[in-house]
Short mmCIF file of C-alpha atoms and ligand atoms in Angstrom, two decimals:
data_model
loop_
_atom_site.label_atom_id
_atom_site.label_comp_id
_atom_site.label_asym_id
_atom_site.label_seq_id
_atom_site.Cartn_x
_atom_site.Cartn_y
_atom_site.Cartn_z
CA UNK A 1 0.00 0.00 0.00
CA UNK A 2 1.52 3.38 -0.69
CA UNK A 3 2.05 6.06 1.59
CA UNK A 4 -0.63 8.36 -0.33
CA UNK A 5 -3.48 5.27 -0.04
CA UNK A 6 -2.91 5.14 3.40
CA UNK A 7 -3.39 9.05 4.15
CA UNK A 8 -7.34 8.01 2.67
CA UNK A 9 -7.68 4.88 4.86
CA UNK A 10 -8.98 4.43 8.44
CA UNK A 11 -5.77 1.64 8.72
CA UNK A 12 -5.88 2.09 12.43
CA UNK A 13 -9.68 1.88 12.75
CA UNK A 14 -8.53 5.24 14.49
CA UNK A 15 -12.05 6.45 14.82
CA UNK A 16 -13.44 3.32 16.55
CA UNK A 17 -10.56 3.23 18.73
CA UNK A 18 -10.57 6.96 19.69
CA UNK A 19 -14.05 6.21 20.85
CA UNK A 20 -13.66 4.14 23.35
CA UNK A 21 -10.47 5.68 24.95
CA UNK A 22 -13.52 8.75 25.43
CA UNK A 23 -15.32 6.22 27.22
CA UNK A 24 -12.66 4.88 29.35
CA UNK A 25 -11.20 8.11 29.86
CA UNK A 26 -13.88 10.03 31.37
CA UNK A 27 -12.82 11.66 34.26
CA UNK A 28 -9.97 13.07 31.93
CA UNK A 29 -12.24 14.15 29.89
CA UNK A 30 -14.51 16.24 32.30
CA UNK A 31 -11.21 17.66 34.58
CA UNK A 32 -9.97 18.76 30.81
CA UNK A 33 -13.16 20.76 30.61
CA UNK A 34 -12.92 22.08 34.03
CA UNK A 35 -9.26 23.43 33.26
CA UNK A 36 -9.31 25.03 30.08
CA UNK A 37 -11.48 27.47 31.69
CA UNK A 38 -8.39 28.95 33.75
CA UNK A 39 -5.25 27.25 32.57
CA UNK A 40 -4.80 28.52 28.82
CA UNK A 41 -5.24 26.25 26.94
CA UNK A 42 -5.88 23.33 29.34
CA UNK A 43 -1.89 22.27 29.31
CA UNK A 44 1.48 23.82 30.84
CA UNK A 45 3.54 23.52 27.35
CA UNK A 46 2.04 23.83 24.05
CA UNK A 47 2.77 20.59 22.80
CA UNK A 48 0.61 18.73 25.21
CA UNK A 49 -2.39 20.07 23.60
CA UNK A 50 -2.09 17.85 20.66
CA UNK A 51 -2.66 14.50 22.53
CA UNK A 52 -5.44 12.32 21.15
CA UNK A 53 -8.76 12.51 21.35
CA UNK A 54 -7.77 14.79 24.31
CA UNK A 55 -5.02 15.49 26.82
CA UNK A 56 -5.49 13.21 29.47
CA UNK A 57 -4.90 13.38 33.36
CA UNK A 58 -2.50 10.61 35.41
CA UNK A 59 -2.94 9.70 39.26
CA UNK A 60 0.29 8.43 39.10
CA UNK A 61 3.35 6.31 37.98
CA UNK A 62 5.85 3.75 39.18
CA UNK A 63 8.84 2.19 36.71
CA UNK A 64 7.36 1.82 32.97
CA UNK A 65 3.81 2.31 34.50
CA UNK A 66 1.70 5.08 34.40
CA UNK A 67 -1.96 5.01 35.37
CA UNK A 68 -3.91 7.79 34.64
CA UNK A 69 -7.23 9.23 36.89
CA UNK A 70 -9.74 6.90 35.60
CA UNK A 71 -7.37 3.84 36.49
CA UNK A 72 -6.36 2.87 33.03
CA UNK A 73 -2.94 1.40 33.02
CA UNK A 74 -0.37 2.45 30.04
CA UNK A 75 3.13 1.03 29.70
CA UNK A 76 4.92 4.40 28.68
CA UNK A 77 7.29 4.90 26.17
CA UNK A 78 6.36 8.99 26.35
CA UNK A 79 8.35 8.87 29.84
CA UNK A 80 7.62 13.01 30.13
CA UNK A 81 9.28 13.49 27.10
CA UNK A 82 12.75 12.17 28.14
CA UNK A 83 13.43 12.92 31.44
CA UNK A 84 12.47 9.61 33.77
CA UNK A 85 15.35 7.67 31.91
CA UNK A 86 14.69 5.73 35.37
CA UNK A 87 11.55 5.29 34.95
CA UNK A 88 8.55 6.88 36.66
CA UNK A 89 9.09 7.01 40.58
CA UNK A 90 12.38 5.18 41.23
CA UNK A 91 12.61 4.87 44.79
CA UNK A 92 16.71 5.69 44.84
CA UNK A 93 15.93 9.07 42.79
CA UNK A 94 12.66 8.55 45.35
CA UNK A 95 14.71 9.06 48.89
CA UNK A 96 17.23 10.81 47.63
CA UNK A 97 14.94 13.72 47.26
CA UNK A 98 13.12 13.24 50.31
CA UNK A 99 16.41 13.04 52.73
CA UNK A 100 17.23 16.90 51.14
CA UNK A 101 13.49 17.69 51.57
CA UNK A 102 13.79 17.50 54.82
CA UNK A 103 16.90 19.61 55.72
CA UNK A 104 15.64 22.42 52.98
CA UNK A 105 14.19 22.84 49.03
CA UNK A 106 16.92 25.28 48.05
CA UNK A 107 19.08 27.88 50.30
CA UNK A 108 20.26 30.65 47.45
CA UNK A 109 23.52 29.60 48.81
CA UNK A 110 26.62 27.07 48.19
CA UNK A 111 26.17 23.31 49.55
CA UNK A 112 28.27 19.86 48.99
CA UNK A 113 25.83 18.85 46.11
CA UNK A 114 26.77 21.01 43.89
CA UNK A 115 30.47 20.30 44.29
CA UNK A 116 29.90 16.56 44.28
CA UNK A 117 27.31 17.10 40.67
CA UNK A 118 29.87 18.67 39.35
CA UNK A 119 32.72 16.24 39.70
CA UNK A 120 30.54 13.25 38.63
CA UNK A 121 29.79 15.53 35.44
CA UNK A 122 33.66 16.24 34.62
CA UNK A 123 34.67 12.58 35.03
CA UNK A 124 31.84 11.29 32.53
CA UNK A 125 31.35 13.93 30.07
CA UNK A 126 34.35 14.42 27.87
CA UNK A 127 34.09 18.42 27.28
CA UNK A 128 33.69 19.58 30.74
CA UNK A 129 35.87 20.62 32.72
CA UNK A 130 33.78 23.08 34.63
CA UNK A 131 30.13 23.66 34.29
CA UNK A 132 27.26 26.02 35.48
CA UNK A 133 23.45 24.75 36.57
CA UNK A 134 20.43 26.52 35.44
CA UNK A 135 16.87 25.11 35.69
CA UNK A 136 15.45 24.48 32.04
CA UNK A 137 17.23 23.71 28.43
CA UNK A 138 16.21 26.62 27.18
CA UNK A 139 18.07 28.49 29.54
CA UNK A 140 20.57 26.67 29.62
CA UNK A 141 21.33 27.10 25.80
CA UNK A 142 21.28 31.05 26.34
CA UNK A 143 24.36 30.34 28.16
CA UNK A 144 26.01 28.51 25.98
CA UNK A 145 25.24 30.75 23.01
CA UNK A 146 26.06 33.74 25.44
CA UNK A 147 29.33 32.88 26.22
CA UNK A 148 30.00 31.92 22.24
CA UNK A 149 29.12 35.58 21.72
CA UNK A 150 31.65 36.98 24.02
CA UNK A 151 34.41 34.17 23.34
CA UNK A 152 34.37 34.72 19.69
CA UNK A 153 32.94 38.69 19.84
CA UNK A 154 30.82 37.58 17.06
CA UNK A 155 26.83 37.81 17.05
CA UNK A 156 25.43 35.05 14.51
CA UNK A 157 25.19 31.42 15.34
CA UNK A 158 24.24 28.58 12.56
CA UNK A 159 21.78 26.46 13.48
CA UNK A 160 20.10 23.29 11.27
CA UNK A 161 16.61 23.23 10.19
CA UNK A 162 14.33 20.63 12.42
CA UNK A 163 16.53 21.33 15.60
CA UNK A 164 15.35 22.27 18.69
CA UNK A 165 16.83 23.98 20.78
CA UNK A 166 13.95 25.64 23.62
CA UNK A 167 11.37 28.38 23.62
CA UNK A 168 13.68 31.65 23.44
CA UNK A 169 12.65 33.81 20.42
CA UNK A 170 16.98 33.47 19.68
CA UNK A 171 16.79 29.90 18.71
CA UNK A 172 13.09 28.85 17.61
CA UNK A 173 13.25 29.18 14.41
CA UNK A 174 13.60 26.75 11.75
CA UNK A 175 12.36 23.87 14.01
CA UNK A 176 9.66 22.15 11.81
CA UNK A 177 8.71 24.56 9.41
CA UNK A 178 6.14 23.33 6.67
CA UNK A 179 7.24 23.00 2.87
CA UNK A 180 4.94 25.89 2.50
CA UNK A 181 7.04 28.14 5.09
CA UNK A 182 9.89 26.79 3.92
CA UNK A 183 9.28 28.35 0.17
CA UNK A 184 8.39 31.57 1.83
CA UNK A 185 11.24 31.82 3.86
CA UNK A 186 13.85 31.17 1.36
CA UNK A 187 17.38 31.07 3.30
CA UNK A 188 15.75 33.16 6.18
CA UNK A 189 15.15 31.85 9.65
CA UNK A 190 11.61 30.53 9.92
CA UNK A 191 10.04 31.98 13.07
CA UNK A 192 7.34 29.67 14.82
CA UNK A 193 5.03 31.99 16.45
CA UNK A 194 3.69 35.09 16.95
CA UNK A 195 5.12 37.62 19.10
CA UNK A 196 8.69 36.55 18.06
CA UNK A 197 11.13 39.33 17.60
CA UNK A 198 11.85 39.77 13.70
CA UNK A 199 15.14 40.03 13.83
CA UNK A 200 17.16 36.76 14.41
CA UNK A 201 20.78 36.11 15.02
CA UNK A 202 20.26 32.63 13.31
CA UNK A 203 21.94 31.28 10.39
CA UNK A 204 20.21 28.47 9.24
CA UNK A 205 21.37 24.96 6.99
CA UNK A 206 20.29 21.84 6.88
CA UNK A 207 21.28 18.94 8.68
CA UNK A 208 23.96 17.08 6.99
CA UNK A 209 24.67 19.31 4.42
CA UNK A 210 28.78 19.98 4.64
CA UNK A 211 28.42 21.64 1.46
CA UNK A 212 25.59 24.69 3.05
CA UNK A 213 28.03 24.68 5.97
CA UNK A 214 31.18 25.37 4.03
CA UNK A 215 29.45 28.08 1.80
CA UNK A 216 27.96 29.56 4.78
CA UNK A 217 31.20 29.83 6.70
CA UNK A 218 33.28 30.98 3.42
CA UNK A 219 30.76 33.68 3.31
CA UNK A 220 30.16 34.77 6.61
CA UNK A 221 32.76 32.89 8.87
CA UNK A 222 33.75 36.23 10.49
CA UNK A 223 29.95 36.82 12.12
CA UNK A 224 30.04 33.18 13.68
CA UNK A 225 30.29 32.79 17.08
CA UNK A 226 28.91 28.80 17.28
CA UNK A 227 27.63 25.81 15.75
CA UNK A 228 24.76 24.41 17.53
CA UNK A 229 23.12 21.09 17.13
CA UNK A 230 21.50 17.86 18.11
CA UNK A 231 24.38 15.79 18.20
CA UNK A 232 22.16 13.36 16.76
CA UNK A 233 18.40 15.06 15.79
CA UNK A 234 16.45 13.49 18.01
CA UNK A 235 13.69 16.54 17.90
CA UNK A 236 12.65 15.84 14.26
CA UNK A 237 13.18 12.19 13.30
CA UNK A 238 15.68 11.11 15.78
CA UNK A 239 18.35 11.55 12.26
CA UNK A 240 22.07 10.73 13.20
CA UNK A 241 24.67 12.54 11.86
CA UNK A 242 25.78 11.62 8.32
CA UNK A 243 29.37 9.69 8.61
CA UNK A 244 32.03 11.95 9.28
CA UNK A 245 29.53 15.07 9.75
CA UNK A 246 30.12 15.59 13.44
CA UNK A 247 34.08 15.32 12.77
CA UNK A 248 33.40 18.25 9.65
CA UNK A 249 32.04 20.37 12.19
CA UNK A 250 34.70 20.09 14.73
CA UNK A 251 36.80 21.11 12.18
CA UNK A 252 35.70 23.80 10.64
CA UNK A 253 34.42 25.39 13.36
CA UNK A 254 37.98 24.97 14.55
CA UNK A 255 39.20 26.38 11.18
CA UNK A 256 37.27 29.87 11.55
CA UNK A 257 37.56 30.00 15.29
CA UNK A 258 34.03 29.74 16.19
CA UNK A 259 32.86 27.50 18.79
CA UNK A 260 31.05 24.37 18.48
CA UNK A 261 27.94 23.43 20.76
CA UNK A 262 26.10 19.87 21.50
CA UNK A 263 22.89 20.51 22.62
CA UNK A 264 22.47 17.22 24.34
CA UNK A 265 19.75 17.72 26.79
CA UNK A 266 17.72 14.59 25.31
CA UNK A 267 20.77 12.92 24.09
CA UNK A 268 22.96 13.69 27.49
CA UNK A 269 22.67 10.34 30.00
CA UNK A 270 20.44 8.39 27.12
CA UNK A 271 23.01 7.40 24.71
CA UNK A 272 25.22 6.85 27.65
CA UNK A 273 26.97 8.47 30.26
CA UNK A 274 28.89 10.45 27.97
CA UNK A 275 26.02 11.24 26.03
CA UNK A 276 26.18 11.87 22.33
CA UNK A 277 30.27 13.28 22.87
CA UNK A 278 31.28 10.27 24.11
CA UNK A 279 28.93 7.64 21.80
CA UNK A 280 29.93 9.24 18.96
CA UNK A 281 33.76 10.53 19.82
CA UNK A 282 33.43 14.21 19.02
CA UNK A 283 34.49 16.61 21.45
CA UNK A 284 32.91 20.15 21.73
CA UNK A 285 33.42 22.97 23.13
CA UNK A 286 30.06 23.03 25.24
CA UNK A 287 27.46 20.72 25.63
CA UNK A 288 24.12 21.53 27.25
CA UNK A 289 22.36 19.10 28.80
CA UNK A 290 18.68 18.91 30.92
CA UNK A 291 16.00 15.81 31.14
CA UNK A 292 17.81 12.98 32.04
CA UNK A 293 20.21 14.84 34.29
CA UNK A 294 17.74 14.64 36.77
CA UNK A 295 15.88 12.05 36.18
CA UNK A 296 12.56 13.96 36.43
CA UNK A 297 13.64 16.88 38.23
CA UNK A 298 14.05 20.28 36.89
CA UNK A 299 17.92 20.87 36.01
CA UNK A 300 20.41 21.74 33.39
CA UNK A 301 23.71 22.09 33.12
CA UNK A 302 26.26 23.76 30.84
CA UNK A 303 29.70 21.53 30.65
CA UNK A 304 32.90 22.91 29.17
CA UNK A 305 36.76 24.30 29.43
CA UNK A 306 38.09 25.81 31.43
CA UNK A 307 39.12 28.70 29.14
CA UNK A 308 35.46 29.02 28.08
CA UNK A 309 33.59 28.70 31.69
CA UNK A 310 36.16 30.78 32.60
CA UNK A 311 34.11 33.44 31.57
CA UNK A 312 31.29 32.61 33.84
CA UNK A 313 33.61 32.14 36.72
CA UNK A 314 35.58 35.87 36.37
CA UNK A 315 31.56 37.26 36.13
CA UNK A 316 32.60 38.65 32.75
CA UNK A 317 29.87 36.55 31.60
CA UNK A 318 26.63 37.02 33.54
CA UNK A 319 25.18 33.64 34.24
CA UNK A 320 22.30 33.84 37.38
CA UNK A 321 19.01 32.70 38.64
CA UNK A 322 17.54 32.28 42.51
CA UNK A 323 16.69 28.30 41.95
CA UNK A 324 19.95 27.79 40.01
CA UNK A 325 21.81 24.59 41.48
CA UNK A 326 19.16 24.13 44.68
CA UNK A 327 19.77 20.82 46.39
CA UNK A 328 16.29 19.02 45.64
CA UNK A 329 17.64 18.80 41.69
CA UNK A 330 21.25 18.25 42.81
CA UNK A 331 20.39 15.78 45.13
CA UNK A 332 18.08 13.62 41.51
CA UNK A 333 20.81 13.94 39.54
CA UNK A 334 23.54 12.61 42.05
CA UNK A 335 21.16 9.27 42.40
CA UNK A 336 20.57 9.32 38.93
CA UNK A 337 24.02 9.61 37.49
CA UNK A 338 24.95 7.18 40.51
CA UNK A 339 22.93 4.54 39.51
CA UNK A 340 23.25 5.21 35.96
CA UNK A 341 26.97 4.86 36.76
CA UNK A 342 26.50 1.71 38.46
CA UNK A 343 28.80 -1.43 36.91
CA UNK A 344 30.90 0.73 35.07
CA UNK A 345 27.32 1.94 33.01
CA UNK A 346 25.57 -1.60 32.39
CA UNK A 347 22.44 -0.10 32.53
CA UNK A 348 22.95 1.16 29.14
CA UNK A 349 23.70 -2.15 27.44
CA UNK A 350 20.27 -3.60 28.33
CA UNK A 351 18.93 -0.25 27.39
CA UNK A 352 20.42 -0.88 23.63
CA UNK A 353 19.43 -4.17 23.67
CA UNK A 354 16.22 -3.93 24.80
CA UNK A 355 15.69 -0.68 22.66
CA UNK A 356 16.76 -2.98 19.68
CA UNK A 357 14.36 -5.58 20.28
CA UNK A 358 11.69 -3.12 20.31
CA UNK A 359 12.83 -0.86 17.43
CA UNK A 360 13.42 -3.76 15.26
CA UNK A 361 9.85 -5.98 16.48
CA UNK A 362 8.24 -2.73 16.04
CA UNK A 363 9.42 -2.44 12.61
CA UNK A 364 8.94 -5.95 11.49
CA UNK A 365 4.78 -6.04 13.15
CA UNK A 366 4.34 -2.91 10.80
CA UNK A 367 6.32 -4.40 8.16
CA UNK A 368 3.98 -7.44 8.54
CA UNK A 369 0.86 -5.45 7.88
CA UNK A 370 2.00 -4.26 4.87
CA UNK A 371 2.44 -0.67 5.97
CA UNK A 372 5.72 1.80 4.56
CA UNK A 373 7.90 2.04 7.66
CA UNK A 374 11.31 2.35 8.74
CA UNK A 375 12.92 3.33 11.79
CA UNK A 376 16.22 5.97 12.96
CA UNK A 377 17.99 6.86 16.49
CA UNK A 378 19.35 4.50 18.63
CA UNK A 379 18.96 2.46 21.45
CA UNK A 380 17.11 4.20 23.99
CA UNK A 381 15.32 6.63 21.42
CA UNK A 382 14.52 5.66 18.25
CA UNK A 383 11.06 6.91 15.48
CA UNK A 384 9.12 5.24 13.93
CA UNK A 385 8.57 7.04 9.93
CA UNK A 386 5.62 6.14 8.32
CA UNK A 387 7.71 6.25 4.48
CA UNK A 388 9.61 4.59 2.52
CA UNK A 389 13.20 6.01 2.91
CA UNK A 390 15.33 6.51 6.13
CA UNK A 391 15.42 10.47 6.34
CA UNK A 392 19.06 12.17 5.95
CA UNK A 393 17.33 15.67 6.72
CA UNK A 394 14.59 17.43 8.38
CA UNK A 395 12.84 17.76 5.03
CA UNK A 396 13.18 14.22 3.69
CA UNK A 397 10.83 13.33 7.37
CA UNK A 398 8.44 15.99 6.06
CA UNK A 399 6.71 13.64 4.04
CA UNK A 400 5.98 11.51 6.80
CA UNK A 401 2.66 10.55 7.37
CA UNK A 402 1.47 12.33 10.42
CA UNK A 403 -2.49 11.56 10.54
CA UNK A 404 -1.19 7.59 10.14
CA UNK A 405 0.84 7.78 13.08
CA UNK A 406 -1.44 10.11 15.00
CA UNK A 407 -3.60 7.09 14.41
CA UNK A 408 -0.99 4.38 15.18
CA UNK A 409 -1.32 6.37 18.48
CA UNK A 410 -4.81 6.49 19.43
CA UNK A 411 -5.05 2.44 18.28
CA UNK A 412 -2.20 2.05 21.23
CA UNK A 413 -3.57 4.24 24.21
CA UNK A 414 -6.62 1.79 23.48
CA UNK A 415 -3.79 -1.46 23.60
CA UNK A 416 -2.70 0.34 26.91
CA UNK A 417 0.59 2.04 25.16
CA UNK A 418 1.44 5.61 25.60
CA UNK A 419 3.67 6.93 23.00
CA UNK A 420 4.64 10.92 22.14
CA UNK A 421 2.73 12.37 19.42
CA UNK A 422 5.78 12.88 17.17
CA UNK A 423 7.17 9.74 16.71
CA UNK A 424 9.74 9.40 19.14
CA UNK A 425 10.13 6.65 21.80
CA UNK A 426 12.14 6.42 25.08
CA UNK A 427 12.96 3.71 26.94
CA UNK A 428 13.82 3.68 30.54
CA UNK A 429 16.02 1.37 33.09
CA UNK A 430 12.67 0.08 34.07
CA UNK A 431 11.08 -1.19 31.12
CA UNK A 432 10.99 -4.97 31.12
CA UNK A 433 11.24 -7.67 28.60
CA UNK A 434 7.83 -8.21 29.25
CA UNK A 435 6.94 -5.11 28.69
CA UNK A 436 8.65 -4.98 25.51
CA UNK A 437 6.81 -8.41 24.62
CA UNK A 438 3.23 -7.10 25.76
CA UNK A 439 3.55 -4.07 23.49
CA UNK A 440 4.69 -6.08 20.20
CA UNK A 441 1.89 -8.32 20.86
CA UNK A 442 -0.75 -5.33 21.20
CA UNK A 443 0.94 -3.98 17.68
CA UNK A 444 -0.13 -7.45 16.01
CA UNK A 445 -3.72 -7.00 17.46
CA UNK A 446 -3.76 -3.11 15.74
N1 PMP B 1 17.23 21.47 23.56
C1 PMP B 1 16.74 20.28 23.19
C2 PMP B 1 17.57 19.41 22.28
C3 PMP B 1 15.50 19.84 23.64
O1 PMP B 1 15.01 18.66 23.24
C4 PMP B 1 14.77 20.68 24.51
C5 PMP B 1 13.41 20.25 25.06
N2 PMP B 1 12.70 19.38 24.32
C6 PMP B 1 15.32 21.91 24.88
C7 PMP B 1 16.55 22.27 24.40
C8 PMP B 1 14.59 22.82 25.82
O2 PMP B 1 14.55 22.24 27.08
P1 PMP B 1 13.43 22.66 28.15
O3 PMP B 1 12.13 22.12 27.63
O4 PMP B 1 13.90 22.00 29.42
O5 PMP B 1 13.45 24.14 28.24
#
């Protein structure tokens, strides 16, 4: 069946299906009524509000569990988008936060976590040498981007179509503009929503295209202060770099003395303890990286030299904020790295493994029903493309069939699967065998 066919279908019975997750789901239903009528828009970040046949409302989760308030049980592969590489509720992260709870939430002030966060950091993430907290990704980027300016005393920054890199009018731009947009746009940063500032310091090329970096740089090397990218593109498509793309940008970024910047806050602590750096072997200059710092808590963290950071330690470079480094997220991400850490970072070979058994079971149940799929990331987050041929870009994913996997989506929240919207999947520590098996075998019943 081809890709256009299917668009026309109901392949996922979607409609039926969508039905009777209203009827289980009612009390989501009626508290999503009750809130749109003071929380805008019914959500606390826009993307929530695109959940199918309506955002619903959890009670609560433990491992790869998560029940929402009418009691229906989902094994989650949405895992907050990222963060709970534990798992939902792991009682080390659990205690951890607890003990600190109890001698204070945050003191404004200096305390042994943050020494002891930042040491773990140094020894397992190859750029850092020093690095700075700060409470969100998107902050934490205007850091990194900040201190590119005044390294480099250049303004512009390059940045790849379909990345992501937070809310700040500086960066979104670009992140999944339409073909339509796109043509509009020409080479000009695509802004996302109203209320951006016009003006953009953005330079914009698409992923894995040396050649639009090179004649970018030969044209306007002398106004770039950074590179900045998914190390691997997890936001749109989950794309890896192209072979030898990483190692391009290293060095010509080195070539015109402009700084080069992973963005790893989904790809930090998923790909492995040294995230995406140290899977793939590229060193940069910074890294930023959030979600599964914490495992579920709210912290960033910016990791590089100490010629760079150096700028945030003389105060040259302002970096502040009243919740920055307070012990409740210091005290997650020392029992998450911790455990993560545990024999010397096994965790992360069942996390591949298991990841692969999905990915590829995943692929072959689709396969098997005669559907156009294949599959990119790795290990712990991989996507599922409804097309025929494994994306390279952002714009090779755009033809991707979006109301066929909005439908693959609904058809699993009925099966008792929650999955993100987009196409992404995570996997935690605490996802089973079984729970792999259970959700292959609900696939086959779609
Ligand atoms: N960078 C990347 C790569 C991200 O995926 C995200 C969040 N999805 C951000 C930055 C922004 O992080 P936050 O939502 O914590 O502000």
């Amino acid at each position: 069946m081809s890709t256009a066919d299917l668009t026309q279908t109901d392949f996922f019975r979607a409609g039926v299906r969508e039905n009777r997750v209203r009827d289980k789901a009612a009390g989501s239903l009626s508290r999503y009524r009750r809130a749109v009528q003071t929380l805008a828009g019914g959500v606390s970040s826009g993307l929530r509000r695109s959940a199918r046949p309506f955002p619903l409302y959890f009670a609560g989760g433990a491992g790869s569990q998560i029940t929402d308030v009418d009691g229906n049980v989902y094994t989650d592969y949405a895992l907050a988008w990222g963060p709970l590489i534990l798992g939902h509720a792991p009682a080390v992260v659990n205690e951890a936060v607890l003990s600190q709870l109890r001698r204070g939430s945050t003191y404004g002030a200096q305390h042994d976590l943050e020494i002891e966060v930042s040491e773990r950091l140094r020894s397992c993430i190859p750029c850092a040498k020093q690095v700075c907290f700060a409470n969100s990704g998107t902050e934490i980027v205007q850091v990194a981007l900040r201190l590119a300016r005044a390294v480099t005393r250049r303004s512009k920054f390059l940045k790849f179509e379909g990345h992501y890199h937070g809310w700040d009018d500086s960066v979104l731009v670009s992140t999944q503009p339409s073909r339509e947009r796109i043509a509009n746009y020409g080479a000009a940063p695509v802004p996302v929503g109203m209320g951006q500032r016009p003006g953009c310091d953005a330079l914009v090329v698409e992923w894995n295209d040396r050649m639009g970096v090179e004649t970018l740089f030969a044209a306007r090397g002398k106004e770039i202060s950074c590179v900045i990218c998914e190390p691997m593109l997890c936001n749109s498509g989950c794309i890896p770099p192209g072979d030898g793309f990483l190692e391009f940008l290293r060095e010509i970024t080195q070539r015109y003395r402009s700084l080069l910047v992973f963005d790893e806050v989904i790809t930090g602590f998923r790909l492995g303890l040294g995230g995406a750096q140290g899977y793939y072997g590229i060193t940069p200059d910074l890294a930023t990286f959030a979600k599964a710092l914490a495992g579920g808590l709210p912290l960033s963290a910016l990791a590089g030299s100490d010629e760079v950071m150096g700028l945030i330690a003389s105060g040259k470079v302002v970096h502040s904020g009243t919740l920055n480094g307070n012990p409740l997220c210091l005290a997650a991400a020392k029992a998450t790295i911790d455990t993560l850490a545990e024999a010397d970072g096994a965790v992360y070979k069942r996390l591949w493994r298991l990841g692969t058994i999905l990915r590829q079971g995943l692929e072959e149940g689709l396969r098997r029903k005669h559907l156009p799929v294949v599959t990119t990331g790795s290990g712990p987050v991989f996507q599922i493309h409804f097309q025929e041929h494994v994306p390279r870009t952002y714009r090779e994913m755009l033809p991707i069939n979006n109301k066929l996997y909005s439908d693959f989506g609904v058809a699993l929240l009925d099966e008792g699967v929650l999955v993100l919207p987009d196409g992404r999947w995570y996997l935690s520590a605490a996802h089973t065998e079984n729970d792999i098996q259970k959700t292959l075998s609900a696939v086959e019943r779609l």
